[in-house]
PDB file of C-alpha atoms in Angstrom:
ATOM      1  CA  UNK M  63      24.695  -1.858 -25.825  1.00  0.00           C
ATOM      2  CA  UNK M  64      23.905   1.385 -24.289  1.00  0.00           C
ATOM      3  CA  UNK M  65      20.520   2.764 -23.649  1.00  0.00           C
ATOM      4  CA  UNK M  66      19.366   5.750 -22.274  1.00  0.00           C
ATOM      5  CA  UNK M  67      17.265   6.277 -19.593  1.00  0.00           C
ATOM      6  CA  UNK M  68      14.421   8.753 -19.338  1.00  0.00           C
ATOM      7  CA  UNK M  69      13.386   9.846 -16.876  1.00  0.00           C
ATOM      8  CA  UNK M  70       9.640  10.996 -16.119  1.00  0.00           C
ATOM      9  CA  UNK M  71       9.081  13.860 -13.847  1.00  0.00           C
ATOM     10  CA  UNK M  72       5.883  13.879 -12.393  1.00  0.00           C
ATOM     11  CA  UNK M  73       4.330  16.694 -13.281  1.00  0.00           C
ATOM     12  CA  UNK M  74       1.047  17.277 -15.642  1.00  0.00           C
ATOM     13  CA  UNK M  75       2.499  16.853 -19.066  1.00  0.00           C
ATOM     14  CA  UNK M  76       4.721  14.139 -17.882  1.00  0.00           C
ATOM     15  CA  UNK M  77       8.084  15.564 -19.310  1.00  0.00           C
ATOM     16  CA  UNK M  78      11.080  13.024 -20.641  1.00  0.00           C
ATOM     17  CA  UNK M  79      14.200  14.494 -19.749  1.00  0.00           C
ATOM     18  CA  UNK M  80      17.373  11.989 -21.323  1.00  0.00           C
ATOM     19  CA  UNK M  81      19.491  10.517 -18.801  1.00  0.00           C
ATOM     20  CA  UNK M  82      22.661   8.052 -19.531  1.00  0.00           C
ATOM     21  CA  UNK M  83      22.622   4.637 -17.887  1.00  0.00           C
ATOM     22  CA  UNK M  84      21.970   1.059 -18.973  1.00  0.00           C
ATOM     23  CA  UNK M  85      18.586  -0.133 -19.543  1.00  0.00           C
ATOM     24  CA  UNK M  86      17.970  -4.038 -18.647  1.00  0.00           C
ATOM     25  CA  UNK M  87      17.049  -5.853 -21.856  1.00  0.00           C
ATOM     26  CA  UNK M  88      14.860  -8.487 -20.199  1.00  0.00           C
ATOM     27  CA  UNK M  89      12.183  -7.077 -17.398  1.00  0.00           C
ATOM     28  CA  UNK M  90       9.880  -9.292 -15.236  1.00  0.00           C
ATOM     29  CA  UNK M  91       7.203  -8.297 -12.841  1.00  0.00           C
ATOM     30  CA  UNK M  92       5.163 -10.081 -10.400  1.00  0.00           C
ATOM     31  CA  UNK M  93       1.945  -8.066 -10.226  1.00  0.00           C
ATOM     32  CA  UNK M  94       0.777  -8.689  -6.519  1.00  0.00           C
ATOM     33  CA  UNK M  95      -1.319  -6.890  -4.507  1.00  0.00           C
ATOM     34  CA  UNK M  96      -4.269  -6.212  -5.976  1.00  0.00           C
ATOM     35  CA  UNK M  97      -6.576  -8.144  -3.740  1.00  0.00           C
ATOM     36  CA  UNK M  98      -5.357  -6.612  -0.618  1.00  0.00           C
ATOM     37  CA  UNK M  99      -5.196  -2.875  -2.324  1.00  0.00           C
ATOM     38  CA  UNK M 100      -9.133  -3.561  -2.688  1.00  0.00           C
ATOM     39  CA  UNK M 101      -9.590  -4.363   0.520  1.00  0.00           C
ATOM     40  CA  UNK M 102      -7.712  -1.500   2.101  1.00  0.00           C
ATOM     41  CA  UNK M 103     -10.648   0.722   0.279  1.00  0.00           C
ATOM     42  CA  UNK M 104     -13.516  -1.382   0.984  1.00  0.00           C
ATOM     43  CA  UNK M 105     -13.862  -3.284  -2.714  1.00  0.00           C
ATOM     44  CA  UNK M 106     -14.175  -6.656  -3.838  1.00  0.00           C
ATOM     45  CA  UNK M 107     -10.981  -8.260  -4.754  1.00  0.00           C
ATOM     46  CA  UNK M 108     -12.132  -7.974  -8.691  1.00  0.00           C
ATOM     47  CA  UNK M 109     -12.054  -4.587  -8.307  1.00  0.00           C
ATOM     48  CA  UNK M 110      -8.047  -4.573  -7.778  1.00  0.00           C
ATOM     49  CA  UNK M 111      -7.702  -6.755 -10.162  1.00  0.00           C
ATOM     50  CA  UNK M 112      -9.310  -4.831 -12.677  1.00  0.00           C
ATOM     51  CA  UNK M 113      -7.237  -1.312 -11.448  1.00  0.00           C
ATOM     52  CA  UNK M 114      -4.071  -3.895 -11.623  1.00  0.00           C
ATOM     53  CA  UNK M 115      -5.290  -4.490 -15.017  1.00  0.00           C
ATOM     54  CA  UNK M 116      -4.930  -0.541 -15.452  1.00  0.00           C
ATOM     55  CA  UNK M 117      -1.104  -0.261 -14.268  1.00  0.00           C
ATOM     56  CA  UNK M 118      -0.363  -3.113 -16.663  1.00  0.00           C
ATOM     57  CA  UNK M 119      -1.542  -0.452 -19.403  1.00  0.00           C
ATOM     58  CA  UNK M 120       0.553   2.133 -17.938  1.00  0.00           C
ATOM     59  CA  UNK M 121       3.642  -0.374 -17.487  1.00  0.00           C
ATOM     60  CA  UNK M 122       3.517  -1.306 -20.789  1.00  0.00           C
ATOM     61  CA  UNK M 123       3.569   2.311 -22.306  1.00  0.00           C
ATOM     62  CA  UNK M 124       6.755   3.083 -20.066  1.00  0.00           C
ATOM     63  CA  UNK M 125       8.193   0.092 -20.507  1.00  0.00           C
ATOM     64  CA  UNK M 126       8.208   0.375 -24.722  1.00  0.00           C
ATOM     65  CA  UNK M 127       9.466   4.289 -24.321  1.00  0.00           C
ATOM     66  CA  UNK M 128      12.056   3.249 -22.321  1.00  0.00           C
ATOM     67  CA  UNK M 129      13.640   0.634 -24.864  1.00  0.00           C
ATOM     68  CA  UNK M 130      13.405  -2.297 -22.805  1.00  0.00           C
ATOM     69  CA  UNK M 131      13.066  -5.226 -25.149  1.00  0.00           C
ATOM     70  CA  UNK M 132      11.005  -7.639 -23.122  1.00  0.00           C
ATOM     71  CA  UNK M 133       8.531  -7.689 -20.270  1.00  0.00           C
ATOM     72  CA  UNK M 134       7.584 -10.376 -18.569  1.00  0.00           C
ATOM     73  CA  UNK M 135       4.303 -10.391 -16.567  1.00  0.00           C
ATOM     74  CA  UNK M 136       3.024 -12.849 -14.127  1.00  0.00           C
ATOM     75  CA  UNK M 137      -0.442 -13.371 -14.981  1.00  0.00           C
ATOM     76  CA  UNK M 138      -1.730 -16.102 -13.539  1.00  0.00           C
ATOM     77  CA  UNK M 139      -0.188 -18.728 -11.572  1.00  0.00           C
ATOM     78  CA  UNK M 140      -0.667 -22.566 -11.708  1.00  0.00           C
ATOM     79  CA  UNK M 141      -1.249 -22.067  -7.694  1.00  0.00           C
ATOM     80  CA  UNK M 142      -3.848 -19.300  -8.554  1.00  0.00           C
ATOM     81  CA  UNK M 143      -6.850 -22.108  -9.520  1.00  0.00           C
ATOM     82  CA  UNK M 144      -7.404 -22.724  -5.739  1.00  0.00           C
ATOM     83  CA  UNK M 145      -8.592 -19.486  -5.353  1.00  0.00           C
ATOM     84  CA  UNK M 146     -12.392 -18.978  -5.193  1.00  0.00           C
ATOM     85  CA  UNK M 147     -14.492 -19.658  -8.549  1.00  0.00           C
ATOM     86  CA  UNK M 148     -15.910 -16.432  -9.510  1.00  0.00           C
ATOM     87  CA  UNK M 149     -12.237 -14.936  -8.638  1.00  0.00           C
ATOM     88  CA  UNK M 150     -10.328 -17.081 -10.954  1.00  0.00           C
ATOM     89  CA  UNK M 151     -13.530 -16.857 -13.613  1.00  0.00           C
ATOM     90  CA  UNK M 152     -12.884 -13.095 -13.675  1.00  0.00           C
ATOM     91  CA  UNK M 153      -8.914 -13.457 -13.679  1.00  0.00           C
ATOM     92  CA  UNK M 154      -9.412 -15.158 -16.896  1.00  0.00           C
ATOM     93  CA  UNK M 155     -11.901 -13.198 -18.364  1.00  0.00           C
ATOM     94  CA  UNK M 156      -9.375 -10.031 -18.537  1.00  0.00           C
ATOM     95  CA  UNK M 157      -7.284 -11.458 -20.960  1.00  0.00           C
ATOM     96  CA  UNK M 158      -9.898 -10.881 -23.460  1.00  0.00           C
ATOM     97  CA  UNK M 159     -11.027  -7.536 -21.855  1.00  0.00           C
ATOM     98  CA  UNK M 160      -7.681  -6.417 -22.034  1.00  0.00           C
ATOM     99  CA  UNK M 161      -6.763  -7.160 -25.430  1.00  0.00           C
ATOM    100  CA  UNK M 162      -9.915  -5.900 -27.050  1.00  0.00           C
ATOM    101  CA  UNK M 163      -9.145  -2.634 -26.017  1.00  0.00           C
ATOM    102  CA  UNK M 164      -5.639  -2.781 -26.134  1.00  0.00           C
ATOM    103  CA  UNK M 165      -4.464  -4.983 -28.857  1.00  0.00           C
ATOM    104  CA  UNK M 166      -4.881  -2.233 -31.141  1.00  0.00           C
ATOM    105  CA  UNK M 167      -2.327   0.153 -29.250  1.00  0.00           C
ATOM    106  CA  UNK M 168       0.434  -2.586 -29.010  1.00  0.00           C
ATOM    107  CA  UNK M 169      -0.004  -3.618 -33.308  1.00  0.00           C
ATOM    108  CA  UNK M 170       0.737   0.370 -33.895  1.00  0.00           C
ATOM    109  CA  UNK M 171       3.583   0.627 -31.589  1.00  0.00           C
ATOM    110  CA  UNK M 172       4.729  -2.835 -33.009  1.00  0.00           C
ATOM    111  CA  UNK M 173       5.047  -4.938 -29.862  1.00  0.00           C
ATOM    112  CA  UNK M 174       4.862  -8.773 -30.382  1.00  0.00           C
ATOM    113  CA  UNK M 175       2.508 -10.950 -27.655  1.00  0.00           C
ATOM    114  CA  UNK M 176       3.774 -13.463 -26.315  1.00  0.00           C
ATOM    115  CA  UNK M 177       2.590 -15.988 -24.010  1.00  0.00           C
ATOM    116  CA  UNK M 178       4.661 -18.803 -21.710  1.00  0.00           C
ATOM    117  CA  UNK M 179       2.567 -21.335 -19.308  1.00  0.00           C
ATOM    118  CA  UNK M 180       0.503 -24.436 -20.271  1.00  0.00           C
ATOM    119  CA  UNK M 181      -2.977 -23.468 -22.522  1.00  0.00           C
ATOM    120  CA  UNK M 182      -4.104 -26.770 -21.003  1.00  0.00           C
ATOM    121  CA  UNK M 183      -6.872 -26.159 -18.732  1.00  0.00           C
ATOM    122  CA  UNK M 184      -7.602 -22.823 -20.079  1.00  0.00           C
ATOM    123  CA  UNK M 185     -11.436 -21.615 -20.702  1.00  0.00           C
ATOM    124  CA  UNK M 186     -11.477 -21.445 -24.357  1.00  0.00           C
ATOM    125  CA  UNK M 187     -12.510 -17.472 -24.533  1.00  0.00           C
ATOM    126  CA  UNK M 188      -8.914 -16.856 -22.434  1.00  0.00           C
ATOM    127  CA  UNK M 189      -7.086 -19.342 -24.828  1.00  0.00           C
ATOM    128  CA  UNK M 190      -8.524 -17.613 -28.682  1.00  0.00           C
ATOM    129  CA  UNK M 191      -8.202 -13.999 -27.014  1.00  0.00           C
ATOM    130  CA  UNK M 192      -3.823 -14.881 -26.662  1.00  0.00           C
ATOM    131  CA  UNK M 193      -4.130 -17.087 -29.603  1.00  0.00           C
ATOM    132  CA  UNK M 194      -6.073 -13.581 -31.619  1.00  0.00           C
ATOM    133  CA  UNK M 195      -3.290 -11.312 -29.890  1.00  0.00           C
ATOM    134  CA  UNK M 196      -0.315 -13.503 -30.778  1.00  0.00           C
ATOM    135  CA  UNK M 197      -1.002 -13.945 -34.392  1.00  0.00           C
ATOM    136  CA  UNK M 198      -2.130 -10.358 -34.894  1.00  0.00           C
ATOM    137  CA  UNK M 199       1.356  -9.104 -33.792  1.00  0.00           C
ATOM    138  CA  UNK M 200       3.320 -12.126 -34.688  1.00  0.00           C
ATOM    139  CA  UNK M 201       5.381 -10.161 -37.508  1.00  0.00           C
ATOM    140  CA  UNK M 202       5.911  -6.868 -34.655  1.00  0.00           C
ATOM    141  CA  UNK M 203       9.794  -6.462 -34.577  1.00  0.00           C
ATOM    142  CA  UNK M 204       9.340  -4.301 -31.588  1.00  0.00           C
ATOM    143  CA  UNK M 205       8.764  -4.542 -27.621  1.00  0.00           C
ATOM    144  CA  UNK M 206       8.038  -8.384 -27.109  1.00  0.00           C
ATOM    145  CA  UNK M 207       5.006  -8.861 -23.893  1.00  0.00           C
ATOM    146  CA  UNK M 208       5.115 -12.002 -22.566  1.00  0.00           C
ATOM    147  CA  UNK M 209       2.134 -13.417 -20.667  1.00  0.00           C
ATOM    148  CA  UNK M 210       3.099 -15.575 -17.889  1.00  0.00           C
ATOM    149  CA  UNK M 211      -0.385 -17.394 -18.069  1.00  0.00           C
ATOM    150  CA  UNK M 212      -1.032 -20.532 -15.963  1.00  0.00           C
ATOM    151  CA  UNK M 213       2.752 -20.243 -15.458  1.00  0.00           C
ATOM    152  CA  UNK M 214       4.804 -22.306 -13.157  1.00  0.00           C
ATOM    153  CA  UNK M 215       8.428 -22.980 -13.047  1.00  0.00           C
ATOM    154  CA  UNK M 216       8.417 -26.478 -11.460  1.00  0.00           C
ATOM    155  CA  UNK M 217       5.703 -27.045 -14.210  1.00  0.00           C
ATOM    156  CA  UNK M 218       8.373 -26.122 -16.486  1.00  0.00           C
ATOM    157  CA  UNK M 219      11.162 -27.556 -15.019  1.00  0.00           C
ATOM    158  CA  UNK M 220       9.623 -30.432 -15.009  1.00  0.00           C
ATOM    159  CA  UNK M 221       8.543 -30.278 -18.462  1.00  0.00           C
ATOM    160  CA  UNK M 222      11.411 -29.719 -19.828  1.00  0.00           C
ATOM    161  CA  UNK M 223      13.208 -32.811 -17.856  1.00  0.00           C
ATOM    162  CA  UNK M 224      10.482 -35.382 -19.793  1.00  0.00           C
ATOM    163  CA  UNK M 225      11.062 -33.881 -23.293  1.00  0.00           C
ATOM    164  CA  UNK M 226      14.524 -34.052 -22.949  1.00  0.00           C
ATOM    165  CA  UNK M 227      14.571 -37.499 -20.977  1.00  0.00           C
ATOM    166  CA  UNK M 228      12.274 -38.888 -23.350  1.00  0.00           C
ATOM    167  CA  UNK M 229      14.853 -37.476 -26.585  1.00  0.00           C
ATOM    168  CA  UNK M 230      17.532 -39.283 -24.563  1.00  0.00           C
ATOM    169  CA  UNK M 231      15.834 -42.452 -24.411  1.00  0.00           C
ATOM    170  CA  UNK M 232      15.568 -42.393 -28.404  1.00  0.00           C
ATOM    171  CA  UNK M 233      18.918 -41.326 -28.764  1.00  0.00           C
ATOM    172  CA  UNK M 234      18.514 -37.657 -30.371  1.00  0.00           C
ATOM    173  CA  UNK M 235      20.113 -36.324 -26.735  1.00  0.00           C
ATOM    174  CA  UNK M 236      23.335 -37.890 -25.479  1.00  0.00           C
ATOM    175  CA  UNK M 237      22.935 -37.936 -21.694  1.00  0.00           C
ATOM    176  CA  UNK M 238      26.772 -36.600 -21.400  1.00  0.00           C
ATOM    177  CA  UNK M 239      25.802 -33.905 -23.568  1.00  0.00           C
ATOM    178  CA  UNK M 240      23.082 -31.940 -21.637  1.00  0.00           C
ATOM    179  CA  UNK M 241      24.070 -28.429 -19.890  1.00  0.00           C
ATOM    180  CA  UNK M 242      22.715 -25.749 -19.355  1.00  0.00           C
ATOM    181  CA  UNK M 243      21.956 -24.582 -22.963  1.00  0.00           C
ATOM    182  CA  UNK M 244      19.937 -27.892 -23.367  1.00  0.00           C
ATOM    183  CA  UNK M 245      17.960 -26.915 -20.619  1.00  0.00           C
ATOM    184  CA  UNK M 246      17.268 -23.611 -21.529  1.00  0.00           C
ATOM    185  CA  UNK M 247      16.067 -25.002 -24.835  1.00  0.00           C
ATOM    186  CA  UNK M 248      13.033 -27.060 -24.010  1.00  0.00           C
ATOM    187  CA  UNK M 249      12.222 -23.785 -21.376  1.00  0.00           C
ATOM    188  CA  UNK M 250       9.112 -22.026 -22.630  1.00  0.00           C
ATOM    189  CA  UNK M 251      11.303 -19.102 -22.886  1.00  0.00           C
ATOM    190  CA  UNK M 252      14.009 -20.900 -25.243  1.00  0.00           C
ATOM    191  CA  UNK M 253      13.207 -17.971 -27.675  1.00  0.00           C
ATOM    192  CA  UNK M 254      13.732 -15.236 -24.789  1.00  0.00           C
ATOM    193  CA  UNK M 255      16.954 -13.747 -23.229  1.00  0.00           C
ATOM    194  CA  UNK M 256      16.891 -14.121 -19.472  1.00  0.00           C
ATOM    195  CA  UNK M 257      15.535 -11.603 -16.897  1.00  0.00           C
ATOM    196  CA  UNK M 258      17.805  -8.670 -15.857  1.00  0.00           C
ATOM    197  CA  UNK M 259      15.866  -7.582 -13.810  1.00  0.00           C
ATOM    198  CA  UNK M 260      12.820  -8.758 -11.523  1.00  0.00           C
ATOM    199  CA  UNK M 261      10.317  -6.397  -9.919  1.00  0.00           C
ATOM    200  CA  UNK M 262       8.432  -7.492  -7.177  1.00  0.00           C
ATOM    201  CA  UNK M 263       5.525  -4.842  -5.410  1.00  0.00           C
ATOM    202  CA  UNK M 264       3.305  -5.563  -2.649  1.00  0.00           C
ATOM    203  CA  UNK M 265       5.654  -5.854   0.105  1.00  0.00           C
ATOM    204  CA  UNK M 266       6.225  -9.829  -0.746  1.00  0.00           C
ATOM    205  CA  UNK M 267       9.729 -10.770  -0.826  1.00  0.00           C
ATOM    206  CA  UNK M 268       9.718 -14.127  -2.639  1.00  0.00           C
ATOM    207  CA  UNK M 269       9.317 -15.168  -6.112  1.00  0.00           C
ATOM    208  CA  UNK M 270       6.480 -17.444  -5.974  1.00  0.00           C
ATOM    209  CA  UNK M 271       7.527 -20.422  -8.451  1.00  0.00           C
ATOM    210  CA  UNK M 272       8.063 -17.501 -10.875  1.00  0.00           C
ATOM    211  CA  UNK M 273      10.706 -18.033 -13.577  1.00  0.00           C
ATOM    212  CA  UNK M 274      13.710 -19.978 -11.101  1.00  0.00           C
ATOM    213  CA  UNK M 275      15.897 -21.239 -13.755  1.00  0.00           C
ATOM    214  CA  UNK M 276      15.745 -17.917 -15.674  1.00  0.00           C
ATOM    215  CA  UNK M 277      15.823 -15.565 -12.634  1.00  0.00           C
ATOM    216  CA  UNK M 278      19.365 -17.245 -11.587  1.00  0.00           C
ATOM    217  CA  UNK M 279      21.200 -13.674 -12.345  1.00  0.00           C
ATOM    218  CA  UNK M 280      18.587 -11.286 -12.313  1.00  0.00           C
ATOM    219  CA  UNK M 281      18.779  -8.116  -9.859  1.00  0.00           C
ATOM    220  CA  UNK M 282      15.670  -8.231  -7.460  1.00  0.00           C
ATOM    221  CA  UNK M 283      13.900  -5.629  -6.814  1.00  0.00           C
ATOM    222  CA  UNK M 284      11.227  -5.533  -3.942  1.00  0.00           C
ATOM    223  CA  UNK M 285       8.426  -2.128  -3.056  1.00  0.00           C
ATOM    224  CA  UNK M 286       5.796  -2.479  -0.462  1.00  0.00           C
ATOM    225  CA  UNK M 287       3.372  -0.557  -3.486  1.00  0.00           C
ATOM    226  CA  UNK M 288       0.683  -2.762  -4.458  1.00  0.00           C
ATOM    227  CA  UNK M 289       0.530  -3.237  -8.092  1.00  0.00           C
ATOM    228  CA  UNK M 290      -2.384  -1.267  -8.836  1.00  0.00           C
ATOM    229  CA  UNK M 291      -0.630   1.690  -7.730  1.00  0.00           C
ATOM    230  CA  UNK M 292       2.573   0.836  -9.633  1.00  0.00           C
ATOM    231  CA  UNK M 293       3.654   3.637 -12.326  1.00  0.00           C
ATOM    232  CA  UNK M 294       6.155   4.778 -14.044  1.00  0.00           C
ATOM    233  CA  UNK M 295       8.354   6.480 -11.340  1.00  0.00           C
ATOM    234  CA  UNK M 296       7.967   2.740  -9.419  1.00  0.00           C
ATOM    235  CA  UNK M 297       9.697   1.132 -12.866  1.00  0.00           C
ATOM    236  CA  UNK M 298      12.139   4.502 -12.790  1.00  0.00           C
ATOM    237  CA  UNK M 299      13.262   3.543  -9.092  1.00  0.00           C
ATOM    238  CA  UNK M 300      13.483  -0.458  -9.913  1.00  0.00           C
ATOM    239  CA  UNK M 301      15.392   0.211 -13.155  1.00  0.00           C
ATOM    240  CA  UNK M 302      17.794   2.837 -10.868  1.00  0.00           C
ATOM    241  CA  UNK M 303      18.621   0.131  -8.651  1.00  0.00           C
ATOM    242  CA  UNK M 304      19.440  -1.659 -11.157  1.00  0.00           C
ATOM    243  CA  UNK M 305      22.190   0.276 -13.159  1.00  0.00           C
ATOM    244  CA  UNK M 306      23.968   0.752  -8.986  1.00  0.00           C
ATOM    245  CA  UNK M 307      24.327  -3.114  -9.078  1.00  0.00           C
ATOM    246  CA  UNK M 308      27.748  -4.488  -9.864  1.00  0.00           C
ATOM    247  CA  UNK M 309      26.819  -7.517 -11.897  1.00  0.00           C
ATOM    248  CA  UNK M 310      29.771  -9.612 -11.973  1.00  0.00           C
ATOM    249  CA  UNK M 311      27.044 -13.267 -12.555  1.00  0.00           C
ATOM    250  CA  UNK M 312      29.759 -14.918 -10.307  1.00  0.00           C
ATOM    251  CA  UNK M 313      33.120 -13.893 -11.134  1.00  0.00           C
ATOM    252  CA  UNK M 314      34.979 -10.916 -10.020  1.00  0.00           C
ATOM    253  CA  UNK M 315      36.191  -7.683 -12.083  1.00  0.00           C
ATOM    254  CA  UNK M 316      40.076  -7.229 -12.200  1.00  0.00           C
TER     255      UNK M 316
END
């Protein structure tokens, strides 16, 4: 199917004008850079975390009025808990900051919450703030926002190898019989398309144990921006790229 783009022109009322091209159904972002675009103006690393807190806001809006049907966010990694204490205390303290003033927004606009990662080691004010989200929009038909929230994709991988090994040992999985659809069905995304498209800022070029199986035929899309400045002509540019690519997910067109 056929979206159109609009595109924003950056001006003070923010004008849509239409514009034909394809819109990727399945978005993911690694928000980086928010530490380092505090320090570049003297703050503590909360404070970029909070302003990267802010561009998620803004993201979200674009993303929704542009028709994409699911973002994907890296939230927090599984590598993030070696960071210092009071960083990773406040990192999981904005879940529930965000939310409260938020939630409301996404249940008129009708996007579903969503969250992939393991709740296991989760404070338990992080863990009922998703839970609160996720049931509040559970019935939304629209936009689906999916948390990437003590994510990681060996995690997953690996995961998803034991359930299915252990469903093999008891005879509900033939071993013959697993591909890749088995696979992708003990994913936490099993319920998601894969990523079209992957959005990287900060200058980074690597994807950080971020989605691996999934991200096998995504477009990447790298920007030396730090997240916190990310906005809507940023996600204009990546989506751009994107309709230039020739996706041919291995084969050739005739």
């Amino acid at each position: 199917m056929v979206w159109f783009l609009r595109r924003f022109f950056k001006n003070k009322e923010n004008s849509i004008e239409p514009v034909d091209g394809a819109i990727p159904q399945h978005v993911a972002i690694i928000m980086d850079g928010n530490g380092r675009w505090a320090s570049h103006r003297g703050l503590p690393r909360t404070a970029g975390h909070h302003a990267g807190m802010v561009a998620l806001r803004r993201t979200i809006r674009s993303a929704d009025e542009l028709g994409i049907k699911v973002l994907t966010v890296y939230a927090f990694s599984t590598e993030n808990w070696s960071r210092p204490k009071r960083e990773v205390d406040f990192l999981m303290r904005l879940p529930k900051e965000f939310l409260r003033t938020d939630l409301p927004e996404l249940i008129e606009k009708n996007v579903k919450v969503v969250m992939v990662g393991s709740a296991d080691g989760l404070p338990r004010h992080t863990r009922e703030a998703v839970d609160e989200a996720m049931a509040a929009t559970a019935q939304n038909t629209g936009m689906i926002l999916n948390f990437a929230l003590n994510y990681g994709s060996r995690a997953e991988i690996i995961h998803a190898m034991r359930d299915i090994a252990a469903k093999s040992a008891s005879g509900l999985i033939s071993p013959g019989d697993i591909d890749e659809q088995t696979v992708d069905n003990h994913l936490y995304t099993a319920d998601l398309p894969d990523p079209d498209l992957l959005i990287r800022p900060s200058g980074e070029i690597r994807l950080s144990n971020f989605l691996l199986w999934q991200l096998a035929y995504a477009e990447l899309w790298f920007t030396d921006v730090y997240w916190p400045d990310f906005d809507r002509r940023h996600l204009l540019e990546a989506i751009e790229a994107y309709q230039n690519r020739d996706r041919r997910f291995g084969g050739i067109k005739l």
